[in-house]
Coordinates of C-alpha atoms in Angstrom, one line a residue:
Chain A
X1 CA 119.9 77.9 107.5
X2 CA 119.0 76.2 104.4
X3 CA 114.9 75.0 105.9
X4 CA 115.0 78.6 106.7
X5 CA 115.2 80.1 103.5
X6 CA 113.0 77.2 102.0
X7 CA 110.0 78.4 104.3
X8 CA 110.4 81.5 103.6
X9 CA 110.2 81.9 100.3
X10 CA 107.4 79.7 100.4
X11 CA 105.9 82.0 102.7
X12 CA 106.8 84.9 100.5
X13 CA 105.3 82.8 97.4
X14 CA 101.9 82.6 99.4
X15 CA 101.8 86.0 100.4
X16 CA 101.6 87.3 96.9
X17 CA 99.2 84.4 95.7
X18 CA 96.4 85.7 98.7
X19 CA 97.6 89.8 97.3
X20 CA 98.5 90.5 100.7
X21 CA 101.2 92.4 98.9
X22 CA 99.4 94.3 96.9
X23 CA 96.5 94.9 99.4
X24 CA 98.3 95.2 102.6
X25 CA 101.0 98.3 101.8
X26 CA 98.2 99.7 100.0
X27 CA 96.1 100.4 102.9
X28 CA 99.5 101.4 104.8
X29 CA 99.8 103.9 101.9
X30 CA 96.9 105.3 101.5
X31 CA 96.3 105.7 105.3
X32 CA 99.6 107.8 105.6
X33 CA 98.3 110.0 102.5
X34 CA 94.8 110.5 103.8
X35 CA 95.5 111.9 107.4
X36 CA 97.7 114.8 105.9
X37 CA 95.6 115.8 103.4
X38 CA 92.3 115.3 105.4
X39 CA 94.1 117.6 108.0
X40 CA 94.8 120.6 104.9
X41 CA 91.6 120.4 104.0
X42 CA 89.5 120.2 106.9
X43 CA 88.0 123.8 106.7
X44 CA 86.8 122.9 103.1
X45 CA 84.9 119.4 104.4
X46 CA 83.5 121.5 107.2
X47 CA 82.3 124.4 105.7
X48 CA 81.1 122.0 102.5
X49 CA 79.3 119.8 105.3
X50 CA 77.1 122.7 105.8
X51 CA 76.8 121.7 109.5
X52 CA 79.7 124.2 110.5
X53 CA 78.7 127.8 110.1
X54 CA 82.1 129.3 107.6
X55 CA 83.0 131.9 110.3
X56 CA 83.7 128.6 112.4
X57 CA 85.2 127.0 110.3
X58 CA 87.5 130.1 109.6
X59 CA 89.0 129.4 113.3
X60 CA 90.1 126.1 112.6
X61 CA 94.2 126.2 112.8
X62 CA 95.9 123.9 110.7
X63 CA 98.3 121.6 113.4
X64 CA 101.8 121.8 113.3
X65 CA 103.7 119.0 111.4
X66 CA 104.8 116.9 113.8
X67 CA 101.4 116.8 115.3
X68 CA 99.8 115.4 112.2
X69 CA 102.3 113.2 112.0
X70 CA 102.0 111.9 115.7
X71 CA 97.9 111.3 114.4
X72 CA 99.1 109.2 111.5
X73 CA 100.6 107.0 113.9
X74 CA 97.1 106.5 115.1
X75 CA 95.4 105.7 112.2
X76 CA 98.1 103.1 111.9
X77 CA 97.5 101.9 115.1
X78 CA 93.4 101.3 114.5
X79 CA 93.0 100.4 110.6
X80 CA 96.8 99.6 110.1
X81 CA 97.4 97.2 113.0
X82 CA 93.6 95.5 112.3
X83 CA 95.0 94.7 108.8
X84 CA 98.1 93.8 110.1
X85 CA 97.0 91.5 112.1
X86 CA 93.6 90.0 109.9
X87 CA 96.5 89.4 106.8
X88 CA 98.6 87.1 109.5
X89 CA 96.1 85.5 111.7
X90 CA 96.0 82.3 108.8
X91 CA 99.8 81.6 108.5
X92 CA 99.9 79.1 111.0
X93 CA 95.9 78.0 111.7
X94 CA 95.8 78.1 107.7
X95 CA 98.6 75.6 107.4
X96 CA 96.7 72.8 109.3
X97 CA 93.2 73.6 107.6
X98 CA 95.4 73.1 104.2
X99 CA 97.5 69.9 105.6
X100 CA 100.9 71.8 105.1
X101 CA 101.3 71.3 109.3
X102 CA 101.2 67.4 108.7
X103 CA 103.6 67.0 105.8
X104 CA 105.8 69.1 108.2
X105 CA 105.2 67.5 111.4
X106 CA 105.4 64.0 110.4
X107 CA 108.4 64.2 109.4
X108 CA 111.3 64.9 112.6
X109 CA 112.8 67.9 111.5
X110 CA 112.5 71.1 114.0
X111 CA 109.5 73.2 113.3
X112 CA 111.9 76.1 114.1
X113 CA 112.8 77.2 110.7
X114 CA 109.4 76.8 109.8
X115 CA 107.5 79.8 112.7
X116 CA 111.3 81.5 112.4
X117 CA 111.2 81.8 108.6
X118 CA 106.8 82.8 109.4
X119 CA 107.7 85.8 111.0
X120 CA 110.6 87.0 108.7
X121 CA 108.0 87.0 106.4
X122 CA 105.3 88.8 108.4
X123 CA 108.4 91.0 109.5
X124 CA 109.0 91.7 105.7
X125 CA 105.5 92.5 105.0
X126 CA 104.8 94.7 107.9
X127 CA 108.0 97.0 107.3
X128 CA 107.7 97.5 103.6
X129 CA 104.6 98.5 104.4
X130 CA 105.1 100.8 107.1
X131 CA 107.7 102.3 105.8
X132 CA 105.5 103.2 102.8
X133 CA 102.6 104.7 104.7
X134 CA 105.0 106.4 106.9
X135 CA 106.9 108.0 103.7
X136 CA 103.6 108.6 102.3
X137 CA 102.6 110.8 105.2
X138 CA 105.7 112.8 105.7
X139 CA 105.9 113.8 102.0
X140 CA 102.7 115.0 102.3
X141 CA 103.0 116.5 105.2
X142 CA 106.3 118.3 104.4
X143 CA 104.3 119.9 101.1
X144 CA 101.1 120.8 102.6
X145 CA 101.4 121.8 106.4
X146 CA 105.2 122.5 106.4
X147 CA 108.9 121.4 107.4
X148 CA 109.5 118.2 109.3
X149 CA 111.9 117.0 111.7
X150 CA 113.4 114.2 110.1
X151 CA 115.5 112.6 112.9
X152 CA 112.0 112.6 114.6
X153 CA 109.8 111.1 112.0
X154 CA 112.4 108.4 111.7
X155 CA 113.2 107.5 115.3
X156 CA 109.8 107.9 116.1
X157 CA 108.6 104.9 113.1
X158 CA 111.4 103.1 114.2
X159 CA 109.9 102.8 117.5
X160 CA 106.7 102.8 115.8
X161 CA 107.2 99.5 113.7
X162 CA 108.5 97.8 117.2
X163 CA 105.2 98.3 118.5
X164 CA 103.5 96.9 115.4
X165 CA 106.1 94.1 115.4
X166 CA 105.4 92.2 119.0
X167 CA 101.9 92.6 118.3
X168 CA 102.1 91.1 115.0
X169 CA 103.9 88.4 116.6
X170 CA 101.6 87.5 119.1
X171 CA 99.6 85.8 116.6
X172 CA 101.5 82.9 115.4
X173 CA 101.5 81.2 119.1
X174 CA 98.0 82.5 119.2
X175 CA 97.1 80.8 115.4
X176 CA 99.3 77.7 116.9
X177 CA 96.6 76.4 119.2
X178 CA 93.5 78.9 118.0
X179 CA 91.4 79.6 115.1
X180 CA 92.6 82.3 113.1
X181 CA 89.6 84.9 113.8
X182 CA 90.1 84.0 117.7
X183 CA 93.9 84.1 117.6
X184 CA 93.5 87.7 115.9
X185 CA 91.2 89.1 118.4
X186 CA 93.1 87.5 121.1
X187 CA 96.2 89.7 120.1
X188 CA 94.2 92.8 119.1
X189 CA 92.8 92.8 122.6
X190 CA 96.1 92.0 124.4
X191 CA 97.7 94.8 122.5
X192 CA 94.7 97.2 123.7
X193 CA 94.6 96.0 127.2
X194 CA 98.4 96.9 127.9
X195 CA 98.1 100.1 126.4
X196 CA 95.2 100.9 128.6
X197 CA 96.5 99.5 131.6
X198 CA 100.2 101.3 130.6
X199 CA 98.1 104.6 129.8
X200 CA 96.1 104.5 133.6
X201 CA 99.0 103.3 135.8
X202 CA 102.2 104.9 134.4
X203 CA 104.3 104.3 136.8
X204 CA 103.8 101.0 137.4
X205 CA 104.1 99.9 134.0
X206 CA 107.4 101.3 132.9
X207 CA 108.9 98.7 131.0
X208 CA 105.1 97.5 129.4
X209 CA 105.5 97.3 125.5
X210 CA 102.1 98.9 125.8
X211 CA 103.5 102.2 125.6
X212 CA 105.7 101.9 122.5
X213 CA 102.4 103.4 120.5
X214 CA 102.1 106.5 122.7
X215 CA 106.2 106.5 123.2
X216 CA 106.7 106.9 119.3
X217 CA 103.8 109.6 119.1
X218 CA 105.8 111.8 121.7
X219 CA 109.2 111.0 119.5
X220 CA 107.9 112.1 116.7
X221 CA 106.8 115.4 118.6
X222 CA 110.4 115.5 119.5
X223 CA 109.9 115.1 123.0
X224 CA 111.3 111.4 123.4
X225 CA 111.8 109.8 127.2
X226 CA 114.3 106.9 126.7
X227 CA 112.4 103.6 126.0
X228 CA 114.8 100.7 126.3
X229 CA 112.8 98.9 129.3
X230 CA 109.6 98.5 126.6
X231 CA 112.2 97.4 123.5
X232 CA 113.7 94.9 125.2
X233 CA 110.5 93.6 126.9
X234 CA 108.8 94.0 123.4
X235 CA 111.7 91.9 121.5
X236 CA 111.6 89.1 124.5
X237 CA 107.9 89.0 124.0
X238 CA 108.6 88.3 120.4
X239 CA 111.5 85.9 120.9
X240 CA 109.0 83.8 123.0
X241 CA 106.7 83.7 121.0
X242 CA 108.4 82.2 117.9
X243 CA 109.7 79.6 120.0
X244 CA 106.4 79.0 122.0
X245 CA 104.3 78.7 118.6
X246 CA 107.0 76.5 117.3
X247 CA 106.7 73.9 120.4
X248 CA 102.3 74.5 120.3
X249 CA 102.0 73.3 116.8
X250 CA 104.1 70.3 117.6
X251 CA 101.5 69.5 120.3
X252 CA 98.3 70.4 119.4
X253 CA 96.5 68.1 118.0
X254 CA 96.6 68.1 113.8
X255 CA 92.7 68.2 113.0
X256 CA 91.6 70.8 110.4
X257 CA 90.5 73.2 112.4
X258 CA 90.1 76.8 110.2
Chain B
X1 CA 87.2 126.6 96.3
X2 CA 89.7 125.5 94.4
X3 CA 90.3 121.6 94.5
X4 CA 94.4 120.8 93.6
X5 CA 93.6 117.3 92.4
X6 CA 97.2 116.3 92.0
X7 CA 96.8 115.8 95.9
X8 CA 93.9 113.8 95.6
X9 CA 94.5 111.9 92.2
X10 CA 96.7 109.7 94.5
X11 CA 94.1 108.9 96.7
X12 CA 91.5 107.6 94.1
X13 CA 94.5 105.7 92.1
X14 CA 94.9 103.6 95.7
X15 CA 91.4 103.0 96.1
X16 CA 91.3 101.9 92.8
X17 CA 94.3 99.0 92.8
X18 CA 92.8 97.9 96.3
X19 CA 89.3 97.7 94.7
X20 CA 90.8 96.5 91.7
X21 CA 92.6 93.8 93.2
X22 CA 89.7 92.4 94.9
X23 CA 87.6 92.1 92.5
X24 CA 90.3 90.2 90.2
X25 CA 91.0 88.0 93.3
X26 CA 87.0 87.3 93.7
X27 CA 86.4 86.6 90.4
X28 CA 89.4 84.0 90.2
X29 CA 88.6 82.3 93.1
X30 CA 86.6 79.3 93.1
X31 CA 82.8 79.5 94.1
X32 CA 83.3 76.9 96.4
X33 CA 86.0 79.3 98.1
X34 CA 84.1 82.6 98.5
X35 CA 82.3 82.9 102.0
X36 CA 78.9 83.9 100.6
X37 CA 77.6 84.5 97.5
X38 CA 79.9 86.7 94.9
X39 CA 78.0 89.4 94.0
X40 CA 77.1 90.6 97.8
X41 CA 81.5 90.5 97.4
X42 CA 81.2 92.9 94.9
X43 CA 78.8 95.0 96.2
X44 CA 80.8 95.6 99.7
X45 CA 83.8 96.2 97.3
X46 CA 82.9 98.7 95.2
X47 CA 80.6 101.0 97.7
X48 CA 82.7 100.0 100.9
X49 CA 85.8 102.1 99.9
X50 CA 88.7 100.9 101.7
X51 CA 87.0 99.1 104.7
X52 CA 85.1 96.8 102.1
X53 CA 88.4 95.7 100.3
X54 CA 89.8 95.2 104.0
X55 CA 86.7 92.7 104.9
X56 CA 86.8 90.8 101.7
X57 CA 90.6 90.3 102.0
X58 CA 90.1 89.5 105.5
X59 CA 87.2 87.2 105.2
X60 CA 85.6 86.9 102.1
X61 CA 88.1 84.0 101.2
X62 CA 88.9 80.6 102.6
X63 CA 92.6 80.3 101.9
X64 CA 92.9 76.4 100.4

């Protein structure tokens, strides 16, 4: 355990060198602010906008709670996972473009630890700041557009943050053998295509991880189907992954790339 | 109308340490280190709101 730890506050260290602390749950936060209080004052924009006529704008009905809760989610799942995702793609392409990968790979010790301790640390990052935007959102939720569910919001980010785990993952196996840009858009369009596909064919695709995002939104409405075939296929996708990055970088070739 | 700005002081004070952070990042990097030329860095970070904090985090650096 002791390489483990090493890494990862090494990985921790680098994170808050390149602010990824300070700019990623920022972003979270202020995402999870914004779609409440957007939502409370959407007459007010429309009606200022001076595109709406006011009687119009008079219809518009505030959504219920949960439901503008179930639309943070989808800001997450846009501008949250992009940032997600754009803060990791250089953890593992960045370490042969700085020469870290050959101090480590020339020496025989497993590179394991190393991607193991990589993702606790992308884990760490990605949680903190979920849990802040999601906080963020159902505070201001619960004081402007009314009660929450609690039980709901929570199982519902729980589910939530395992859909924004495996993709985050996908990247260091991704970053192993790609560029970072490539290795991010690789994942980013993975993660789209099985939601899509998961979306159109339902039935088919019971157990695709694809569906977490959508799965969490109808949790938080309180309307939850179970969803262990897409956890566990979502944590073996992830378990994989680790491994598979830590064999790639062994093999790939040790040439600055990024 | 009647704007509460306790809800939206928040929301400024967040765009603030994000554009705040970026410009302290930019302006302690190394030249050599910035994609492009610093001021155009500036520029997307003070009128792009949150998106132009996003791109200069994402790619306005080369992390060496």
């Amino acid at each position: 355990m002791k390489p483990f730890w090493i890494y990862y506050q090494k990985e921790m260290l680098e994170a808050s060198r390149t602010y990824k602390w300070i700019w990623v749950p920022a972003v979270f936060l202020l995402l999870g602010i914004m779609q409440p209080v957007s939502t409370y004052y959407l007459p007010e924009i429309l009606t200022m906008s001076g595109e709406v006529p006011p009687e119009a704008a008079a219809l518009f009905t505030i959504p219920s709670a949960d439901s503008v809760m179930a639309s943070t989610l989808s800001q997450f799942s846009t501008i949250g996972l992009l940032v997600l995702v754009l803060a990791g793609m250089n953890t593992v392409a960045g370490e042969r473009a700085t020469g870290t990968a050959e101090l480590v790979l020339t020496r025989t010790v497993s590179t394991l630890p190393m991607m193991g301790a990589k993702w606790a640390a992308m884990m760490t990052l990605m949680l903190v700041s979920f849990a802040l935007g999601l906080a963020g959102a159902a505070y201001y939720t619960h004081q402007l557009i009314g009660p929450l569910e609690w039980g709901a919001v929570a199982s519902g980010g729980l589910l939530y943050a395992v859909w924004l785990a495996w993709i985050v993952t996908l990247v260091l196996p991704l970053g192993a053998v790609l560029r970072g840009p490539a290795a991010a858009f690789i994942s980013l369009g993975t993660a789209a295509a099985l939601s899509l596909l998961s979306g159109l064919l339902p039935s088919r695709f019971q157990w695709s991880p694809g569906r977490l995002s959508s799965m969490a939104a109808e949790w938080m409405l309180g309307a939850g189907a179970g969803a262990w075939a897409p956890v566990i296929a979502a944590l073996l996708i992830m378990l994989l992954s680790i491994i598979a990055a830590a064999g790639l970088l062994r093999r790939s070739p040790l040439s600055p790339q990024s | 109308m009647e704007i509460n700005w306790g809800l939206i002081w928040p929301i400024l004070a967040l765009q603030a340490i994000l554009a705040v952070t970026g410009l302290v990042s930019l302006f302690k990097a190394e030249p050599a280190n910035i994609r492009g030329p610093r001021w155009m860095w500036v520029l997307i970070i003070l009128l792009g709101n949150i998106l132009g904090s996003i791109a200069y985090f994402a790619a306005g650096r080369r992390e060496t």
